[in-house]
PDB file of C-alpha atoms in Angstrom:
ATOM      1  CA  MET J  24       2.506 -28.678 -15.514  1.00  0.00           C
ATOM      2  CA  SER J  25      -1.022 -29.958 -16.146  1.00  0.00           C
ATOM      3  CA  LEU J  26      -4.157 -27.840 -16.316  1.00  0.00           C
ATOM      4  CA  ARG J  27      -5.349 -29.526 -13.116  1.00  0.00           C
ATOM      5  CA  GLN J  28      -2.189 -28.454 -11.280  1.00  0.00           C
ATOM      6  CA  HIS J  29      -2.564 -24.866 -12.539  1.00  0.00           C
ATOM      7  CA  LEU J  30      -6.151 -24.803 -11.301  1.00  0.00           C
ATOM      8  CA  LEU J  31      -5.090 -26.252  -7.958  1.00  0.00           C
ATOM      9  CA  ILE J  32      -2.424 -23.579  -7.533  1.00  0.00           C
ATOM     10  CA  SER J  33      -4.949 -20.830  -8.296  1.00  0.00           C
ATOM     11  CA  LEU J  34      -7.465 -22.205  -5.785  1.00  0.00           C
ATOM     12  CA  ILE J  35      -4.855 -22.556  -3.062  1.00  0.00           C
ATOM     13  CA  SER J  36      -3.535 -19.045  -3.666  1.00  0.00           C
ATOM     14  CA  ALA J  37      -7.023 -17.651  -3.193  1.00  0.00           C
ATOM     15  CA  PHE J  38      -7.543 -19.676  -0.012  1.00  0.00           C
ATOM     16  CA  ALA J  39      -4.166 -18.756   1.462  1.00  0.00           C
ATOM     17  CA  MET J  40      -4.859 -15.058   1.005  1.00  0.00           C
ATOM     18  CA  GLN J  41      -7.742 -15.436   3.461  1.00  0.00           C
ATOM     19  CA  THR J  42      -5.508 -16.837   6.203  1.00  0.00           C
ATOM     20  CA  ALA J  43      -2.375 -14.727   5.815  1.00  0.00           C
ATOM     21  CA  THR J  44      -1.315 -11.702   7.807  1.00  0.00           C
ATOM     22  CA  ALA J  45       1.259  -8.956   7.368  1.00  0.00           C
ATOM     23  CA  SER J  46       2.275  -7.107  10.512  1.00  0.00           C
ATOM     24  CA  GLY J  47      -1.220  -7.674  11.865  1.00  0.00           C
ATOM     25  CA  PRO J  48      -4.581  -8.377  10.255  1.00  0.00           C
ATOM     26  CA  THR J  49      -4.768  -7.419   6.588  1.00  0.00           C
ATOM     27  CA  ASP J  50      -7.939  -5.365   7.144  1.00  0.00           C
ATOM     28  CA  GLU J  51      -5.802  -2.886   9.148  1.00  0.00           C
ATOM     29  CA  LEU J  52      -3.362  -2.270   6.276  1.00  0.00           C
ATOM     30  CA  LYS J  53      -3.571   0.917   4.258  1.00  0.00           C
ATOM     31  CA  PRO J  54      -4.509   0.570   0.559  1.00  0.00           C
ATOM     32  CA  ALA J  55      -1.060   0.643  -1.085  1.00  0.00           C
ATOM     33  CA  THR J  56       0.428  -1.557   1.640  1.00  0.00           C
ATOM     34  CA  PHE J  57      -2.418  -4.070   1.306  1.00  0.00           C
ATOM     35  CA  SER J  58      -2.007  -4.233  -2.501  1.00  0.00           C
ATOM     36  CA  TYR J  59       1.734  -4.848  -2.173  1.00  0.00           C
ATOM     37  CA  TYR J  60       1.129  -7.437   0.529  1.00  0.00           C
ATOM     38  CA  LYS J  61      -1.366  -9.301  -1.686  1.00  0.00           C
ATOM     39  CA  GLU J  62       1.146  -9.331  -4.530  1.00  0.00           C
ATOM     40  CA  ILE J  63       3.901 -10.752  -2.276  1.00  0.00           C
ATOM     41  CA  ASN J  64       1.505 -13.289  -0.747  1.00  0.00           C
ATOM     42  CA  ASN J  65       0.393 -14.564  -4.154  1.00  0.00           C
ATOM     43  CA  ILE J  66       3.970 -14.940  -5.408  1.00  0.00           C
ATOM     44  CA  VAL J  67       5.074 -16.880  -2.304  1.00  0.00           C
ATOM     45  CA  VAL J  68       2.011 -19.131  -2.109  1.00  0.00           C
ATOM     46  CA  GLN J  69       2.161 -20.023  -5.797  1.00  0.00           C
ATOM     47  CA  ARG J  70       5.858 -20.898  -5.552  1.00  0.00           C
ATOM     48  CA  VAL J  71       5.352 -23.089  -2.461  1.00  0.00           C
ATOM     49  CA  VAL J  72       2.308 -24.872  -3.882  1.00  0.00           C
ATOM     50  CA  GLN J  73       4.156 -25.515  -7.167  1.00  0.00           C
ATOM     51  CA  ALA J  74       7.011 -27.045  -5.198  1.00  0.00           C
ATOM     52  CA  LEU J  75       4.732 -29.260  -3.121  1.00  0.00           C
ATOM     53  CA  VAL J  76       2.074 -30.289  -5.635  1.00  0.00           C
ATOM     54  CA  ALA J  77       4.215 -32.997  -7.259  1.00  0.00           C
ATOM     55  CA  HIS J  78       4.576 -34.830  -3.940  1.00  0.00           C
ATOM     56  CA  ILE J  79       1.453 -33.706  -2.142  1.00  0.00           C
ATOM     57  CA  ALA J  80       0.982 -37.072  -0.412  1.00  0.00           C
ATOM     58  CA  LEU J  81       4.241 -36.448   1.508  1.00  0.00           C
ATOM     59  CA  ALA J  82       2.928 -33.101   2.692  1.00  0.00           C
ATOM     60  CA  ASP J  83      -0.506 -34.313   3.821  1.00  0.00           C
ATOM     61  CA  LYS J  84      -2.003 -32.669   6.907  1.00  0.00           C
ATOM     62  CA  SER J  85       0.703 -30.093   7.494  1.00  0.00           C
ATOM     63  CA  LEU J  86       0.313 -26.424   8.257  1.00  0.00           C
ATOM     64  CA  ILE J  87       3.135 -24.316   6.826  1.00  0.00           C
ATOM     65  CA  THR J  88       4.004 -20.961   8.365  1.00  0.00           C
ATOM     66  CA  ILE J  89       6.377 -18.804   6.339  1.00  0.00           C
ATOM     67  CA  THR J  90       7.732 -15.630   7.913  1.00  0.00           C
ATOM     68  CA  PHE J  91      10.209 -13.134   6.555  1.00  0.00           C
ATOM     69  CA  ARG J  92      11.001  -9.468   6.171  1.00  0.00           C
ATOM     70  CA  VAL J  93      11.026  -7.965   2.696  1.00  0.00           C
ATOM     71  CA  ASP J  94      13.134  -4.836   2.242  1.00  0.00           C
ATOM     72  CA  GLY J  95      12.500  -1.914  -0.084  1.00  0.00           C
ATOM     73  CA  SER J  96      14.367  -3.650  -2.910  1.00  0.00           C
ATOM     74  CA  GLY J  97      12.330  -6.860  -2.636  1.00  0.00           C
ATOM     75  CA  ASN J  98      15.021  -8.891  -0.872  1.00  0.00           C
ATOM     76  CA  LEU J  99      14.013 -11.478   1.710  1.00  0.00           C
ATOM     77  CA  LYS J 100      15.550 -11.296   5.185  1.00  0.00           C
ATOM     78  CA  ASP J 101      15.151 -13.576   8.203  1.00  0.00           C
ATOM     79  CA  LEU J 102      13.277 -16.275   6.250  1.00  0.00           C
ATOM     80  CA  ARG J 103      11.759 -18.973   8.465  1.00  0.00           C
ATOM     81  CA  VAL J 104       9.558 -21.875   7.454  1.00  0.00           C
ATOM     82  CA  ALA J 105       7.844 -24.054  10.009  1.00  0.00           C
ATOM     83  CA  SER J 106       5.577 -27.036   9.508  1.00  0.00           C
ATOM     84  CA  SER J 107       3.312 -28.631  12.052  1.00  0.00           C
ATOM     85  CA  ALA J 108       5.006 -32.015  11.715  1.00  0.00           C
ATOM     86  CA  ASN J 109       6.716 -32.447   8.378  1.00  0.00           C
ATOM     87  CA  ARG J 110      10.389 -31.799   7.614  1.00  0.00           C
ATOM     88  CA  TYR J 111       9.833 -32.483   3.891  1.00  0.00           C
ATOM     89  CA  VAL J 112       7.359 -29.603   3.727  1.00  0.00           C
ATOM     90  CA  GLU J 113       9.738 -27.303   5.599  1.00  0.00           C
ATOM     91  CA  ARG J 114      12.730 -28.062   3.369  1.00  0.00           C
ATOM     92  CA  THR J 115      10.774 -27.900   0.112  1.00  0.00           C
ATOM     93  CA  SER J 116       9.022 -24.666   1.068  1.00  0.00           C
ATOM     94  CA  LEU J 117      12.262 -23.068   2.254  1.00  0.00           C
ATOM     95  CA  ARG J 118      14.026 -23.911  -1.019  1.00  0.00           C
ATOM     96  CA  ALA J 119      11.075 -22.595  -3.029  1.00  0.00           C
ATOM     97  CA  VAL J 120      10.933 -19.252  -1.222  1.00  0.00           C
ATOM     98  CA  GLN J 121      14.699 -18.685  -0.840  1.00  0.00           C
ATOM     99  CA  SER J 122      15.170 -18.280  -4.575  1.00  0.00           C
ATOM    100  CA  LEU J 123      12.424 -15.687  -5.010  1.00  0.00           C
ATOM    101  CA  LYS J 124      13.166 -12.153  -6.117  1.00  0.00           C
ATOM    102  CA  LEU J 125      10.175 -10.154  -5.000  1.00  0.00           C
ATOM    103  CA  PRO J 126       9.116  -6.848  -6.522  1.00  0.00           C
ATOM    104  CA  ALA J 127      10.567  -3.701  -4.996  1.00  0.00           C
ATOM    105  CA  MET J 128       8.383  -1.935  -2.476  1.00  0.00           C
ATOM    106  CA  PRO J 129       6.483   0.946  -4.125  1.00  0.00           C
ATOM    107  CA  LYS J 130       7.138   4.449  -2.804  1.00  0.00           C
ATOM    108  CA  SER J 131       3.475   4.725  -1.790  1.00  0.00           C
ATOM    109  CA  VAL J 132       3.906   1.739   0.568  1.00  0.00           C
ATOM    110  CA  ILE J 133       7.041   3.238   2.096  1.00  0.00           C
ATOM    111  CA  ALA J 134       5.162   6.509   2.600  1.00  0.00           C
ATOM    112  CA  GLU J 135       2.192   4.750   4.266  1.00  0.00           C
ATOM    113  CA  GLN J 136       4.389   2.747   6.610  1.00  0.00           C
ATOM    114  CA  GLY J 137       7.115   5.285   7.296  1.00  0.00           C
ATOM    115  CA  HIS J 138       9.864   2.700   6.608  1.00  0.00           C
ATOM    116  CA  ASN J 139      11.124   0.595   3.721  1.00  0.00           C
ATOM    117  CA  TRP J 140      10.498  -2.931   4.995  1.00  0.00           C
ATOM    118  CA  MET J 141       7.521  -5.180   5.715  1.00  0.00           C
ATOM    119  CA  ASP J 142       7.228  -8.234   7.945  1.00  0.00           C
ATOM    120  CA  ILE J 143       5.244 -10.993   6.248  1.00  0.00           C
ATOM    121  CA  SER J 144       3.643 -14.071   7.785  1.00  0.00           C
ATOM    122  CA  ILE J 145       1.819 -16.547   5.556  1.00  0.00           C
ATOM    123  CA  GLU J 146       0.057 -19.754   6.591  1.00  0.00           C
ATOM    124  CA  ILE J 147      -0.769 -22.483   4.095  1.00  0.00           C
ATOM    125  CA  ASN J 148      -2.922 -25.405   5.195  1.00  0.00           C
ATOM    126  CA  ILE J 149      -1.812 -28.485   3.229  1.00  0.00           C
ATOM    127  CA  SER J 150      -4.936 -30.392   4.272  1.00  0.00           C
ATOM    128  CA  ASP J 151      -6.977 -27.928   2.219  1.00  0.00           C
ATOM    129  CA  ILE J 152      -4.749 -28.569  -0.802  1.00  0.00           C
ATOM    130  CA  VAL J 153      -5.257 -32.316  -0.446  1.00  0.00           C
ATOM    131  CA  ARG J 154      -9.046 -31.939  -0.085  1.00  0.00           C
ATOM    132  CA  GLN J 155      -9.278 -29.721  -3.179  1.00  0.00           C
ATOM    133  CA  ARG J 156      -7.089 -32.088  -5.181  1.00  0.00           C
ATOM    134  CA  THR J 157      -9.315 -35.098  -4.539  1.00  0.00           C
TER     135      THR J 157
END
């Protein structure tokens, strides 16, 4: 992967963190839960952007919404990927996220939430990727 692609992935990860939510707005999450959420968000966004960056022209102007539940062991459940109008983006993003093994949920997060799972919803705006790439 080229240096330009690595830089692009880093920029997109930072942007996506601003638009993502986990069981409500991220400013309402307690400290340990927010830290774990950020870690999960970064892993997912980087994987999706890596999968799409090679064929970014096919993904132009799509908004990807990725939702899933992560259990205490870091397993994904109920994974759904939706795109505003692009089946290529949906399939590529789904394949990229399905294979992830996420880190186990720290005990401090379980204690803050009172349960050992977290619902995650991440939005990635492909138009922003295209603008930053050009």
